[in-house]
Coordinates of C-alpha atoms and ligand atoms in Angstrom, one line a residue:
X1206 CA 23.4 73.3 171.7
X1207 CA 21.2 73.3 168.9
X1208 CA 18.0 75.9 168.2
X1209 CA 16.5 76.3 165.7
X1210 CA 16.8 80.5 165.5
X1211 CA 14.1 82.9 163.2
X1212 CA 17.5 84.9 162.2
X1213 CA 15.1 87.1 159.5
X1214 CA 11.3 87.1 158.4
X1215 CA 10.5 83.3 157.1
X1216 CA 13.8 82.5 157.5
X1217 CA 15.1 79.6 160.0
X1218 CA 18.5 78.6 160.7
X1219 CA 20.0 75.6 162.3
X1220 CA 22.4 77.8 165.2
X1221 CA 25.2 76.4 168.2
X1222 CA 24.2 78.7 170.9
X1223 CA 25.7 78.8 173.7
X1224 CA 22.9 77.1 176.5
X1225 CA 20.9 80.0 178.0
X1226 CA 22.3 81.2 181.7
X1227 CA 19.9 81.0 185.3
X1228 CA 18.9 84.0 187.7
X1229 CA 18.7 81.9 191.4
X1230 CA 14.7 81.8 190.9
X1231 CA 14.9 79.8 187.5
X1232 CA 15.6 76.5 186.5
X1233 CA 17.5 74.4 183.2
X1234 CA 15.1 72.2 180.9
X1235 CA 16.6 69.8 178.8
X1236 CA 13.6 70.2 175.9
X1237 CA 12.1 67.1 175.2
X1238 CA 9.0 68.1 173.0
X1239 CA 7.9 71.6 172.0
X1240 CA 4.2 72.2 169.7
X1241 CA 4.1 74.9 166.4
X1242 CA 1.9 77.0 168.0
X1243 CA -0.5 79.3 165.5
X1244 CA 0.9 82.5 166.6
X1245 CA 4.7 81.1 165.9
X1246 CA 3.4 80.4 162.7
X1247 CA 1.2 84.1 161.6
X1248 CA 4.5 85.8 163.7
X1249 CA 7.4 84.9 161.3
X1250 CA 5.8 86.5 158.6
X1251 CA 6.1 88.9 161.0
X1252 CA 3.0 90.0 160.3
X1253 CA 2.2 89.8 163.9
X1254 CA 5.1 92.3 165.3
X1255 CA 5.9 89.8 168.2
X1256 CA 8.5 87.8 167.2
X1257 CA 11.3 90.8 165.4
X1258 CA 13.8 88.5 164.6
X1259 CA 16.5 87.1 165.8
X1260 CA 14.5 85.1 168.4
X1261 CA 14.1 81.4 169.2
X1262 CA 10.4 80.7 169.2
X1263 CA 8.3 77.9 170.9
X1264 CA 6.3 78.1 174.7
X1265 CA 4.6 75.1 174.1
X1266 CA 7.5 72.9 175.8
X1267 CA 8.2 69.1 177.9
X1268 CA 10.9 68.7 179.4
X1269 CA 13.1 67.4 182.0
X1270 CA 15.3 69.6 184.5
X1271 CA 18.6 69.8 183.6
X1272 CA 19.8 72.7 186.1
X1273 CA 18.4 74.2 189.1
X1274 CA 18.8 77.8 190.7
X1275 CA 20.3 79.5 193.5
X1276 CA 16.6 80.3 195.4
X1277 CA 14.4 76.7 193.9
X1278 CA 13.5 74.9 196.2
X1279 CA 10.8 73.2 195.2
X1280 CA 12.1 71.8 192.1
X1281 CA 15.5 68.9 191.7
X1282 CA 17.2 68.1 188.6
X1283 CA 15.5 65.2 186.8
X1284 CA 12.5 66.2 187.5
X1285 CA 9.8 66.0 184.5
X1286 CA 7.7 69.4 184.4
X1287 CA 6.1 71.3 181.4
X1288 CA 5.5 75.5 181.9
X1289 CA 3.2 78.6 181.4
X1290 CA 3.9 80.0 178.1
X1291 CA 3.7 83.2 180.0
X1292 CA 6.5 84.5 183.0
X1293 CA 3.9 86.6 184.7
X1294 CA 5.7 88.9 188.2
X1295 CA 3.8 87.9 191.2
X1296 CA 4.7 91.0 192.6
X1297 CA 1.4 93.1 190.7
X1298 CA -1.7 94.5 191.0
X1299 CA -3.4 92.2 189.6
X1300 CA -1.4 89.2 189.9
X1301 CA -1.8 89.8 193.8
X1302 CA -6.3 89.2 193.0
X1303 CA -5.4 86.0 191.1
X1304 CA -5.7 87.7 188.1
X1305 CA -2.0 86.1 186.3
X1306 CA -2.7 86.4 183.3
X1307 CA -3.8 89.9 182.8
X1308 CA -0.6 90.8 185.3
X1309 CA 1.3 93.9 183.6
X1310 CA 4.2 93.3 181.1
X1311 CA 3.6 89.5 181.4
X1312 CA 6.5 87.7 178.5
X1313 CA 5.6 84.9 177.1
X1314 CA 8.3 82.5 176.1
X1315 CA 9.8 82.5 172.7
X1316 CA 7.8 86.0 172.0
X1317 CA 9.8 89.0 170.8
X1318 CA 7.6 92.9 170.7
X1319 CA 9.9 96.1 171.0
X1320 CA 8.8 95.4 174.8
X1321 CA 10.9 92.6 176.0
X1322 CA 12.7 89.0 173.9
X1323 CA 12.3 86.1 176.1
X1324 CA 14.4 83.0 173.6
X1325 CA 11.9 80.0 173.8
X1326 CA 11.6 75.9 172.6
X1327 CA 12.5 75.2 169.7
X1328 CA 16.1 74.5 171.2
X1329 CA 18.0 71.9 173.8
X1330 CA 17.7 73.8 176.3
X1331 CA 15.5 76.7 177.6
X1332 CA 15.5 78.8 181.4
X1333 CA 12.5 79.5 182.8
X1334 CA 11.3 80.6 186.2
X1335 CA 10.5 78.6 188.7
X1336 CA 6.9 79.3 189.8
X1337 CA 6.0 78.6 185.6
X1338 CA 7.0 75.8 186.4
X1339 CA 4.0 72.3 186.7
X1340 CA 5.4 68.2 187.1
X1341 CA 3.8 66.5 184.5
X1342 CA 1.9 63.1 185.6
X1343 CA 3.8 59.8 185.4
X1344 CA 1.6 58.5 182.6
X1345 CA 1.5 61.7 180.3
X1346 CA 4.0 61.7 177.7
X1347 CA 6.4 64.5 177.2
X1348 CA 4.9 64.5 173.9
X1349 CA 1.2 64.4 175.2
X1350 CA 2.8 67.5 178.4
X1351 CA 3.7 69.7 175.0
X1352 CA -0.1 70.0 173.8
X1353 CA -1.1 70.9 177.5
X1354 CA -1.1 74.6 177.0
X1355 CA -3.7 74.4 174.5
X1356 CA -6.4 72.5 176.3
X1357 CA -5.2 75.1 179.4
X1358 CA -6.3 78.2 177.0
X1359 CA -9.7 75.8 176.1
X1360 CA -9.7 75.6 180.4
X1361 CA -9.4 78.7 181.2
X1362 CA -12.9 79.9 178.7
X1363 CA -15.1 77.5 180.2
X1364 CA -14.2 78.9 183.6
X1365 CA -15.7 82.0 182.5
X1366 CA -18.2 81.1 181.4
X1367 CA -22.1 79.9 183.0
X1368 CA -22.0 75.6 182.1
X1369 CA -25.0 74.8 183.1
X1370 CA -26.2 71.3 183.6
X1371 CA -27.0 69.9 180.1
X1372 CA -27.2 73.5 179.0
X1373 CA -27.0 73.2 174.8
X1374 CA -23.2 75.3 173.5
X1375 CA -21.6 75.8 170.1
X1376 CA -18.0 76.0 168.6
X1377 CA -17.7 78.4 165.8
X1378 CA -14.3 77.1 164.5
X1379 CA -13.3 73.7 164.8
X1380 CA -9.7 74.0 166.1
X1381 CA -7.3 72.7 167.1
X1382 CA -8.7 75.1 170.9
X1383 CA -11.8 74.5 169.3
X1384 CA -11.3 71.1 169.4
X1385 CA -10.7 71.1 173.4
X1386 CA -13.3 72.9 174.2
X1387 CA -15.9 70.5 172.5
X1388 CA -14.5 67.8 174.1
X1389 CA -14.4 70.1 177.5
X1390 CA -18.2 71.1 177.1
X1391 CA -18.3 67.1 177.1
X1392 CA -16.8 66.9 181.1
X1393 CA -18.9 69.9 182.0
X1394 CA -22.3 68.6 180.9
X1395 CA -23.4 70.0 178.1
X1396 CA -26.0 67.8 176.3
X1397 CA -26.4 69.3 173.1
X1398 CA -22.8 70.5 171.3
X1399 CA -22.9 72.0 167.7
X1400 CA -19.7 72.3 166.1
X1401 CA -19.1 74.9 163.1
X1402 CA -16.4 74.5 161.0
X1403 CA -15.8 75.3 157.1
X1404 CA -13.6 72.1 157.3
X1405 CA -15.9 69.1 157.2
X1406 CA -13.1 67.1 157.7
X1407 CA -12.9 68.8 161.0
X1408 CA -16.5 68.9 161.7
X1409 CA -15.4 64.4 161.9
X1410 CA -13.0 64.9 164.2
X1411 CA -15.1 67.3 166.1
X1412 CA -17.7 64.2 166.6
X1413 CA -15.3 62.2 167.2
X1414 CA -14.3 63.7 170.3
X1415 CA -18.0 64.8 171.8
X1416 CA -19.8 67.4 169.2
X1417 CA -24.1 66.2 169.1
X1418 CA -23.9 68.0 165.7
X1419 CA -21.8 69.4 163.0
X1420 CA -22.9 72.3 160.6
X1421 CA -20.9 73.6 157.5
X1422 CA -20.7 77.5 158.0
X1423 CA -21.5 76.8 154.0
X1424 CA -25.0 75.3 153.8
X1425 CA -26.3 78.5 155.1
X1426 CA -28.8 79.4 158.2
X1427 CA -26.7 78.1 160.4
X1428 CA -28.5 80.2 163.3
X1429 CA -31.9 78.4 161.6
X1430 CA -29.9 75.6 161.9
X1431 CA -28.6 75.5 165.0
X1432 CA -32.5 76.6 166.5
X1433 CA -33.6 74.1 165.4
X1434 CA -31.3 71.9 167.3
X1435 CA -32.2 74.0 170.1
X1436 CA -36.6 74.6 171.4
X1437 CA -36.2 77.4 168.5
X1438 CA -33.9 79.3 171.0
X1439 CA -30.7 79.5 170.0
X1440 CA -27.8 77.9 172.2
X1441 CA -27.3 78.9 176.0
X1442 CA -23.7 79.1 175.8
X1443 CA -21.0 80.0 172.4
X1444 CA -17.6 80.1 171.9
X1445 CA -16.0 81.9 169.0
X1446 CA -12.4 80.1 167.6
X1447 CA -11.9 82.5 164.6
X1448 CA -11.6 86.1 165.7
X1449 CA -13.4 87.2 162.3
X1450 CA -15.8 89.1 161.6
X1451 CA -18.4 86.7 160.0
X1452 CA -17.4 84.4 163.1
X1453 CA -17.9 87.1 166.1
X1454 CA -21.4 87.3 163.9
X1455 CA -22.1 83.6 163.8
X1456 CA -21.5 83.1 167.8
X1457 CA -23.6 86.2 168.5
X1458 CA -26.4 84.7 166.1
X1459 CA -27.0 81.5 167.1
X1460 CA -27.6 81.2 170.9
X1461 CA -30.7 82.3 173.6
X1462 CA -31.5 85.8 174.5
X1463 CA -29.5 86.5 178.1
X1464 CA -27.0 84.3 176.9
X1465 CA -23.1 84.7 177.4
X1466 CA -20.6 84.5 174.0
X1467 CA -17.6 83.8 174.8
X1468 CA -14.1 85.3 172.2
X1469 CA -11.1 83.6 172.2
X1470 CA -10.0 83.8 168.8
X1471 CA -8.5 87.0 167.4
X1472 CA -7.4 86.5 164.3
X1473 CA -8.7 90.4 163.4
X1474 CA -7.5 93.5 165.6
X1475 CA -11.5 94.8 165.1
X1476 CA -14.8 93.8 163.8
X1477 CA -18.3 94.4 163.2
X1478 CA -20.6 93.2 166.2
X1479 CA -24.8 93.6 165.6
X1480 CA -24.3 96.0 168.6
X1481 CA -28.4 95.8 168.2
X1482 CA -28.5 92.3 168.7
X1483 CA -26.6 92.0 171.5
X1484 CA -28.4 94.9 173.1
X1485 CA -31.6 94.5 172.8
X1486 CA -31.5 90.7 173.1
X1487 CA -29.4 90.8 175.9
X1488 CA -26.2 89.1 175.4
X1489 CA -23.1 88.5 177.4
X1490 CA -19.9 89.0 175.4
X1491 CA -17.2 87.5 176.8
X1492 CA -12.3 88.0 176.6
X1493 CA -10.9 84.9 177.2
X1494 CA -7.7 85.5 177.4
X1495 CA -4.5 82.7 177.7
X1496 CA -4.7 81.1 181.2
X1497 CA -4.5 81.8 184.3
X1498 CA -4.0 78.3 186.5
X1499 CA -5.5 75.8 183.6
X1500 CA -2.4 73.6 184.0
X1501 CA -2.9 71.3 186.7
X1502 CA -7.0 70.4 185.3
X1503 CA -5.2 70.6 181.7
X1504 CA -2.8 67.5 182.8
X1505 CA -5.1 66.0 185.4
X1506 CA -7.8 65.4 181.8
X1507 CA -4.6 64.4 180.1
X1508 CA -3.4 61.8 182.4
X1509 CA -7.3 60.1 183.0
X1510 CA -7.8 60.5 179.0
X1511 CA -10.8 62.4 179.9
X1512 CA -9.3 64.4 177.8
X1513 CA -7.6 63.1 173.8
X1514 CA -4.8 65.8 172.6
X1515 CA -3.6 63.5 169.8
X1516 CA -6.3 63.6 168.6
X1517 CA -5.0 66.8 167.3
X1518 CA -1.6 65.7 167.0
X1519 CA 0.0 66.1 163.1
X1520 CA 3.7 64.5 163.5
X1521 CA 6.5 64.7 165.6
X1522 CA 10.0 65.4 163.8
X1523 CA 13.1 66.2 164.9
X1524 CA 13.6 69.7 165.3
X1525 CA 15.4 69.8 162.1
X1526 CA 12.7 69.3 160.6
X1527 CA 11.1 72.0 162.2
X1528 CA 12.2 74.8 158.3
X1529 CA 9.6 72.6 156.4
X1530 CA 7.5 72.1 158.9
X1531 CA 7.6 75.6 159.7
X1532 CA 6.6 76.3 155.8
X1533 CA 4.2 73.6 155.9
X1534 CA 1.6 74.8 158.3
X1535 CA 2.4 78.6 157.1
X1536 CA 0.7 77.2 153.1
X1537 CA -2.1 75.6 155.7
X1538 CA -1.6 72.3 154.2
X1539 CA -4.3 70.1 154.5
X1540 CA -5.5 68.1 157.9
X1541 CA -1.8 69.7 159.7
X1542 CA -3.4 70.8 162.8
X1543 CA -0.4 70.7 165.1
X1544 CA 3.2 69.1 165.0
X1545 CA 5.4 68.7 167.4
X1546 CA 9.1 69.1 167.5
X1547 CA 11.8 66.8 169.5
X1548 CA 14.9 68.5 170.5
Ligands
ZN2131 ZN1 0.2 78.8 171.6

């Protein structure tokens, strides 16, 4: 089968690899669409330490089941499926309590670390265990289904945040996940949704997708601008979707006393926080990790048109062009958000 292999850091090679084998509880998926994730782009130069070559990356995928293992009961050849990006153990202490995303030893498809290596979906075929599969609704395309993972990440962040109808919310970072959080906040009944970013094009897109206000962080006095839009108090909740010191500070500064600040971005391993502001204003800092079963909801919202994934789709190209598009994403080409490869 054709596969786009990261042979060494910053070096791709389109190779002919043997089709992956499947265990009794696994299925073989003929990949139809697979998104290039920001973590793949950061991973390819070795800086994250989570894409040790050689590796076939790719964890945001959809396809058609081509083979089923002997223990697979609920899935058949020909089923249209997408799958969780993480493979979690079912007998783990956290999994037994429903916290699949926190389970020990979870592995990510298309990721290699010193502890594990799992070949991903930048290839014609990928094998995955049956317990992470989700059926794609008939009216959802493979490309839309390949974008379900970031939608589910956004829904998970909302699920951890106390939101009431008519609340005000700030979203710091109008990249892909931020844009999905904005759409989800609108569905959750927030009536004031303030997007903050440095890029005016992304802010314009945020407003198209449901943000009621947009603030360019370069305009200064961001917290004061948010207060002016929220009865002088600050927002009821905020989401940080970048993962850097200044943006975390903004997310904290923009909320009212007693608010929850949900942290999704994690580019920087450590940042400074204004401790006294957090304590004396009784803020709750809530981390949000990956996804915990929000795939079904994400697929349903895409199917019903309530979440627009096409808005963030920049290009849909053959797998053969993958290496070029990685370069363009790595160079942060303006206007590029999501690129989907079609093996
Ligand atoms: Zn991803």
